[in-house]
Structure formats: C-alpha cells, structure tokens
Short mmCIF file of C-alpha atoms in Angstrom, two decimals:
data_model
loop_
_atom_site.label_atom_id
_atom_site.label_comp_id
_atom_site.label_asym_id
_atom_site.label_seq_id
_atom_site.Cartn_x
_atom_site.Cartn_y
_atom_site.Cartn_z
CA MET A 1 -19.64 -4.66 -16.03
CA ASN A 2 -17.74 -7.67 -14.68
CA LYS A 3 -15.52 -6.59 -11.78
CA PHE A 4 -13.59 -9.84 -11.76
CA VAL A 5 -10.62 -9.55 -14.09
CA PRO A 6 -7.03 -10.82 -14.27
CA LEU A 7 -4.58 -8.78 -12.24
CA SER A 8 -2.76 -7.58 -15.34
CA GLN A 9 -5.98 -6.11 -16.70
CA ALA A 10 -6.93 -4.56 -13.35
CA VAL A 11 -3.60 -2.73 -13.16
CA LYS A 12 -3.56 -1.72 -16.82
CA GLU A 13 -7.04 -0.21 -16.66
CA ASN A 14 -6.69 1.59 -13.33
CA LEU A 15 -3.07 2.69 -12.82
CA ASN A 16 -1.50 5.32 -15.04
CA ASP A 17 1.90 6.98 -15.20
CA GLY A 18 1.98 9.99 -12.87
CA ASP A 19 -0.84 8.74 -10.64
CA VAL A 20 -1.08 9.22 -6.90
CA VAL A 21 -1.43 5.67 -5.63
CA ALA A 22 -1.78 3.86 -2.31
CA PHE A 23 -0.88 0.20 -1.77
CA GLU A 24 -2.23 -0.20 1.76
CA GLY A 25 -2.15 -2.91 4.38
CA PHE A 26 -0.88 -2.71 7.94
CA THR A 27 1.51 -5.62 8.63
CA HIS A 28 -1.28 -7.85 7.36
CA LEU A 29 -2.63 -8.24 3.81
CA ILE A 30 -0.04 -6.03 2.11
CA PRO A 31 -0.84 -6.07 -1.65
CA HIS A 32 2.51 -7.34 -2.93
CA ALA A 33 1.10 -9.08 -6.01
CA ALA A 34 -0.59 -5.89 -7.22
CA ALA A 35 2.60 -3.89 -6.74
CA HIS A 36 4.62 -6.50 -8.62
CA GLU A 37 2.21 -6.25 -11.53
CA ALA A 38 2.62 -2.46 -11.53
CA ILE A 39 6.40 -3.01 -11.67
CA ARG A 40 6.08 -5.44 -14.59
CA GLN A 41 3.96 -2.93 -16.48
CA GLY A 42 6.63 -0.28 -16.03
CA ARG A 43 4.54 2.43 -14.41
CA LYS A 44 6.54 5.57 -13.68
CA ASP A 45 6.46 9.00 -12.01
CA LEU A 46 4.14 7.74 -9.27
CA THR A 47 3.39 9.44 -5.98
CA LEU A 48 3.32 6.58 -3.49
CA ILE A 49 1.24 6.98 -0.33
CA ARG A 50 1.49 4.50 2.51
CA MET A 51 1.40 4.61 6.29
CA THR A 52 4.30 2.18 6.61
CA PRO A 53 6.41 1.82 3.47
CA ASP A 54 8.13 -1.52 3.78
CA ILE A 55 9.83 -3.79 1.29
CA ILE A 56 7.17 -3.45 -1.40
CA TYR A 57 7.80 0.29 -1.68
CA ASP A 58 11.53 -0.41 -1.44
CA GLN A 59 11.14 -2.55 -4.54
CA MET A 60 9.07 0.02 -6.41
CA ILE A 61 11.46 2.84 -5.52
CA GLY A 62 14.44 0.69 -6.47
CA MET A 63 12.87 0.11 -9.89
CA GLY A 64 12.64 3.86 -10.47
CA MET A 65 8.85 4.04 -10.37
CA ALA A 66 8.41 6.75 -7.74
CA ARG A 67 8.94 10.47 -7.90
CA LYS A 68 7.45 11.16 -4.45
CA VAL A 69 6.65 9.17 -1.31
CA VAL A 70 4.18 10.32 1.36
CA PHE A 71 4.57 8.21 4.47
CA SER A 72 4.76 7.98 8.26
CA TYR A 73 7.34 5.22 8.80
CA ALA A 74 9.79 3.65 6.38
CA GLY A 75 11.61 0.47 7.27
CA ASN A 76 11.94 -3.27 6.85
CA PRO A 77 9.76 -4.38 9.80
CA GLY A 78 11.79 -6.02 12.52
CA VAL A 79 14.99 -5.81 10.46
CA GLY A 80 16.10 -2.27 9.69
CA LEU A 81 16.45 0.13 6.80
CA LEU A 82 14.81 0.33 3.41
CA ARG A 83 18.08 0.37 1.51
CA ARG A 84 16.70 1.09 -1.97
CA MET A 85 14.71 4.01 -0.60
CA ARG A 86 17.77 5.33 1.19
CA ASP A 87 19.88 5.01 -1.98
CA ALA A 88 17.28 7.05 -3.87
CA ILE A 89 17.24 9.78 -1.22
CA GLU A 90 20.97 9.98 -0.61
CA ASN A 91 22.39 9.16 -4.05
CA GLN A 92 19.45 9.76 -6.43
CA TYR A 93 19.76 6.14 -7.57
CA PRO A 94 18.08 5.05 -9.77
CA ARG A 95 16.43 8.47 -9.49
CA GLY A 96 15.89 11.04 -6.79
CA ILE A 97 12.61 11.07 -4.90
CA GLU A 98 10.73 13.68 -2.92
CA THR A 99 9.65 12.62 0.56
CA VAL A 100 6.81 13.94 2.71
CA GLU A 101 6.83 12.56 6.25
CA HIS A 102 3.90 12.50 8.67
CA SER A 103 2.99 10.76 11.91
CA HIS A 104 0.88 7.60 11.83
CA SER A 105 -2.03 9.57 13.24
CA ALA A 106 -1.78 12.25 10.56
CA MET A 107 -1.72 9.66 7.76
CA ALA A 108 -4.79 7.90 9.13
CA GLN A 109 -6.58 11.22 9.61
CA ALA A 110 -5.70 12.29 6.05
CA TYR A 111 -7.17 9.09 4.62
CA GLU A 112 -10.32 9.51 6.70
CA ALA A 113 -10.70 13.10 5.53
CA GLY A 114 -10.25 12.01 1.94
CA ALA A 115 -12.89 9.32 2.39
CA ALA A 116 -15.25 12.01 3.68
CA GLY A 117 -14.55 14.25 0.69
CA LEU A 118 -12.88 16.90 2.84
CA PRO A 119 -9.85 18.94 1.71
CA LEU A 120 -8.00 18.57 5.01
CA ALA A 121 -7.83 16.71 8.28
CA VAL A 122 -8.03 18.52 11.62
CA PHE A 123 -6.75 16.87 14.79
CA ARG A 124 -4.77 17.32 17.98
CA GLY A 125 -1.17 16.51 17.25
CA TYR A 126 2.36 17.68 16.50
CA LYS A 127 2.43 19.88 19.61
CA GLY A 128 6.08 20.15 20.64
CA ALA A 129 7.19 18.07 17.66
CA ASP A 130 9.85 19.07 15.13
CA LEU A 131 8.23 17.44 12.10
CA PRO A 132 6.31 20.62 11.12
CA LYS A 133 9.70 22.32 10.69
CA VAL A 134 10.57 20.03 7.78
CA ASN A 135 7.10 19.38 6.38
CA PRO A 136 5.36 22.57 5.21
CA ALA A 137 2.18 20.57 4.58
CA ILE A 138 1.63 20.52 8.35
CA GLN A 139 -0.25 23.67 9.28
CA SER A 140 -2.44 24.79 12.15
CA ILE A 141 -5.81 26.45 12.55
CA THR A 142 -7.66 27.98 15.47
CA CYS A 143 -10.90 26.31 16.44
CA PRO A 144 -13.70 28.88 15.96
CA TYR A 145 -15.59 27.41 18.91
CA THR A 146 -12.94 26.92 21.58
CA GLY A 147 -9.94 28.96 20.41
CA GLU A 148 -7.75 25.85 20.60
CA GLU A 149 -4.90 25.56 18.11
CA LEU A 150 -5.23 22.36 16.08
CA ALA A 151 -3.02 20.64 13.52
CA THR A 152 -4.08 20.20 9.90
CA VAL A 153 -2.76 18.17 6.97
CA PRO A 154 -4.08 17.87 3.41
CA SER A 155 -6.42 14.95 2.87
CA HIS A 156 -5.24 11.96 0.88
CA ARG A 157 -7.14 11.53 -2.38
CA PRO A 158 -5.35 8.81 -4.36
CA ASP A 159 -6.12 8.30 -8.00
CA VAL A 160 -6.18 4.59 -7.19
CA THR A 161 -5.87 2.44 -4.08
CA PHE A 162 -4.81 -1.21 -4.10
CA ILE A 163 -5.56 -3.52 -1.16
CA HIS A 164 -5.51 -7.26 -0.56
CA ALA A 165 -8.31 -9.11 1.24
CA GLN A 166 -9.27 -12.64 2.14
CA LYS A 167 -12.58 -12.89 0.35
CA ALA A 168 -14.79 -11.32 -2.24
CA SER A 169 -18.42 -12.28 -2.68
CA ALA A 170 -19.76 -13.22 -6.09
CA ARG A 171 -21.05 -9.67 -6.55
CA GLY A 172 -17.77 -8.06 -5.49
CA ASP A 173 -18.23 -7.17 -1.82
CA ILE A 174 -14.92 -7.31 0.05
CA LEU A 175 -14.30 -9.05 3.39
CA ILE A 176 -11.30 -8.77 5.70
CA GLU A 177 -10.67 -10.79 8.85
CA GLY A 178 -7.96 -10.00 11.38
CA ILE A 179 -5.97 -6.77 11.54
CA ILE A 180 -7.51 -3.88 9.63
CA GLY A 181 -5.32 -0.86 9.11
CA VAL A 182 -6.52 1.99 6.91
CA GLN A 183 -7.57 -0.15 3.94
CA LYS A 184 -11.21 0.93 4.11
CA GLU A 185 -10.42 4.64 4.40
CA ALA A 186 -7.72 4.47 1.72
CA ALA A 187 -10.15 2.79 -0.65
CA LEU A 188 -13.03 5.19 -0.01
CA ALA A 189 -10.68 8.16 -0.44
CA ALA A 190 -9.61 6.99 -3.89
CA ARG A 191 -11.10 7.64 -7.30
CA ARG A 192 -10.53 4.01 -8.30
CA VAL A 193 -10.16 0.87 -6.17
CA VAL A 194 -8.53 -2.45 -7.07
CA VAL A 195 -8.68 -5.41 -4.68
CA THR A 196 -6.77 -8.66 -4.88
CA VAL A 197 -8.29 -11.54 -2.89
CA GLU A 198 -7.45 -15.03 -1.79
CA GLU A 199 -10.76 -16.43 -3.01
CA VAL A 200 -14.28 -15.70 -4.19
CA VAL A 201 -17.23 -17.14 -2.28
CA PRO A 202 -20.94 -17.01 -3.20
CA ASP A 203 -21.79 -14.70 -0.29
CA PHE A 204 -20.82 -13.93 3.30
CA LYS A 205 -23.71 -15.79 4.88
CA GLY A 206 -22.91 -16.89 8.41
CA LEU A 207 -20.05 -14.43 8.83
CA HIS A 208 -20.14 -11.33 10.98
CA PRO A 209 -21.45 -8.44 8.83
CA ASN A 210 -18.75 -6.07 10.09
CA LEU A 211 -16.15 -8.19 8.29
CA CYS A 212 -17.34 -6.71 4.99
CA ILE A 213 -15.33 -3.51 4.72
CA LEU A 214 -16.23 -2.50 1.15
CA PRO A 215 -19.52 -2.98 -0.71
CA HIS A 216 -19.25 -3.90 -4.36
CA TRP A 217 -20.22 -0.45 -5.66
CA THR A 218 -17.05 1.07 -4.16
CA VAL A 219 -14.72 -1.31 -6.04
CA ASN A 220 -13.63 -1.00 -9.68
CA ALA A 221 -11.86 -4.33 -10.09
CA VAL A 222 -11.27 -7.57 -8.21
CA ALA A 223 -8.48 -10.00 -9.09
CA VAL A 224 -8.19 -13.43 -7.52
CA VAL A 225 -4.54 -13.91 -6.50
CA PRO A 226 -4.01 -16.63 -3.88
CA GLY A 227 -0.96 -15.76 -1.80
CA GLY A 228 -1.06 -12.19 -3.09
CA ALA A 229 0.02 -10.67 0.22
CA HIS A 230 3.23 -12.72 0.55
CA PRO A 231 5.61 -12.20 2.34
CA SER A 232 3.16 -10.45 4.68
CA TYR A 233 0.43 -12.68 6.02
CA ALA A 234 -3.26 -13.32 5.42
CA HIS A 235 -5.09 -14.29 8.59
CA GLY A 236 -6.57 -17.76 8.20
CA TYR A 237 -4.61 -18.52 5.01
CA TYR A 238 -0.84 -18.27 5.58
CA ALA A 239 1.71 -16.93 8.03
CA ARG A 240 4.15 -14.08 7.71
CA ASP A 241 7.30 -15.19 5.89
CA ASN A 242 9.85 -13.75 8.29
CA ALA A 243 12.77 -15.28 6.40
CA THR A 244 12.00 -13.21 3.32
CA TYR A 245 12.11 -9.98 5.32
CA LEU A 246 15.48 -10.97 6.77
CA GLU A 247 16.83 -11.93 3.35
CA TRP A 248 15.66 -8.66 1.84
CA ASP A 249 18.13 -6.68 3.91
CA ALA A 250 21.09 -8.28 2.14
CA ILE A 251 19.40 -8.35 -1.26
CA SER A 252 18.51 -4.68 -1.20
CA ALA A 253 21.93 -3.59 0.09
CA ASP A 254 23.57 -4.39 -3.25
CA ARG A 255 22.35 -2.75 -6.47
CA GLU A 256 23.30 -5.65 -8.72
CA ARG A 257 21.87 -8.30 -6.42
CA PHE A 258 18.67 -6.28 -6.13
CA ALA A 259 18.35 -6.03 -9.93
CA ALA A 260 18.93 -9.77 -10.35
CA TRP A 261 16.34 -10.62 -7.66
CA MET A 262 13.75 -8.35 -9.23
CA GLU A 263 14.35 -9.83 -12.67
CA GLU A 264 13.87 -13.38 -11.42
CA HIS A 265 11.09 -12.93 -8.88
CA VAL A 266 9.10 -10.06 -10.38
CA MET A 267 9.82 -9.31 -14.03
CA GLN A 268 9.93 -12.96 -15.10
CA ALA A 269 7.24 -14.13 -12.67
CA THR A 270 3.45 -14.15 -12.80
CA PRO A 271 0.79 -13.69 -10.11
CA ASP A 272 0.52 -17.48 -9.93
CA ALA A 273 3.95 -17.57 -8.28
CA PHE A 274 2.50 -16.13 -5.09
CA ALA A 275 0.44 -19.25 -4.42
CA GLU A 276 3.59 -21.36 -4.74
CA ARG A 277 5.48 -19.13 -2.29
CA VAL A 278 2.98 -19.56 0.53
CA GLN A 279 2.81 -23.33 0.35
CA GLY A 280 4.14 -24.75 3.59
CA LEU A 281 4.11 -21.44 5.49
#
C-alpha cells in the first residue's frame, strides 16, 4: 500500500471523532499543518495529548474539538497564556474541557511506557509536589526489590500520533535533524502514525543513521507538506516565526477576532499555504 498520500486523505483515514490523539513536537517541528487539516475536517470529542500545548492546541480547543487535554505545560511560548484554552476551562466556551496535568518527566515516561506496550510508567518523581493532590492518575507503588516508594502514571497509548519531520525516504522511513522531543516515543506508542514532511528523498545515504527515528513499517501515512511546522521551525529549512506567536496573543484574546482568523487562515486555506508562509523566514 502506498504510504504517500495527500494530507486530507491521511487525516480522513486515520483520525476519527472521539480519538485519543497526540500532535507532538518540542519547540521544533510542531505539526501545525496536520492539526489545521483536522480542524477543517471538523473532528470532535478528541482527547488531546501533548507535552507542551501551545498555539496549535489553543486553536483546536477554540474550535470546540477537544473534550479532554492531557498535558504538562500549557502556554504561548515566550509570550504568555493560551487564551482559548483558558476560556474553555473558565467559561466553558465554546465547550468545557477536562484537563489532566502532569510534569514533563511524567509525560515523557508515559509515552515511553506506551511505546514499550506497558500499562504504566514507573519513575522517581512528584515527591513533595502538590500535583498528585489534583491528579488522581498519579499513584505510587513500592518497589518489590528495594522497598522504595515510586511514582506511577498510566501509559499514553494514542489512537493516532501526528508528527512533522524534515525528510522521508522513498520507502517511508522518517528522518529528523535537530531537536528531538518525544516524537519517536509518541509515534511508537500509537496505534496509527501520520507524518508530514518537508520533502521526500530517495534514501538517507550519507547521513548519520541515528537521524532516522522511524522505519517505514511503523508509519501509516506520509504527506509532503513543505512549511508544515510553521510557525514553529524546521532545522535546516526555516526559522521560528516569532512574530506569529506574538500576534497570537491578541488574536486569541478576542472570540470574534479568533473566529475570523481561523476562517481565513485555516478553514479557507489549504496545506499549500504553509509553504508560502515560510518564504523569507
């Protein structure tokens, strides 16, 4: 089966209403184009997992797509609040959402446990912290070997994970250069994996083999979307668009302005628009 499909087809065939879904990327290679396609297709009742929900989850929450968000930090990086997320929590607009908050370490451990097929992650953490008081998913166990009390959290097992990468090989292997967050673990923990890429190359000959984070048999679909991480950056392709992050604070603060922006830049746009946005960055 051909893994290389248009983004609209990749989303339609792999993301369903009610799914548990991760759109992962840490500062770098955030899969904005994939999330915008999910918004255009009107997916709803999603459980969104992400280590650092930033403006892409703000957009999805603001469009009423999420019923639950599992996260470790929520904010507009370097700017401030996620105003659409806050409106949903405080005012149930456009709908209320459930939130489950973890530490960065716990989120990474939960992805790794999911990738290993384990039901939970066990680690040292949360000692002296107040987060377990508000998150009943944080439990503890006693090590049967040492007697030490250790923290546990349920593993993450998304129905589908979306990531963005620089390159795919002709057979569908995925390569990332630069910062790698939890993309590999989030993908291997998922039942289905969709990757958007800047380009397809014949193979990765001459490149360091450790740059290939996912072999082709772990990936369900690959869509070529140049600029698909904008306004985050893709190492070697385009810089972070800091102006967009600054502008988002004012856009997201007003419900009507937010709706107008989403209509123009998401609902009436196509994946091709991302390539235009990164020109000159």
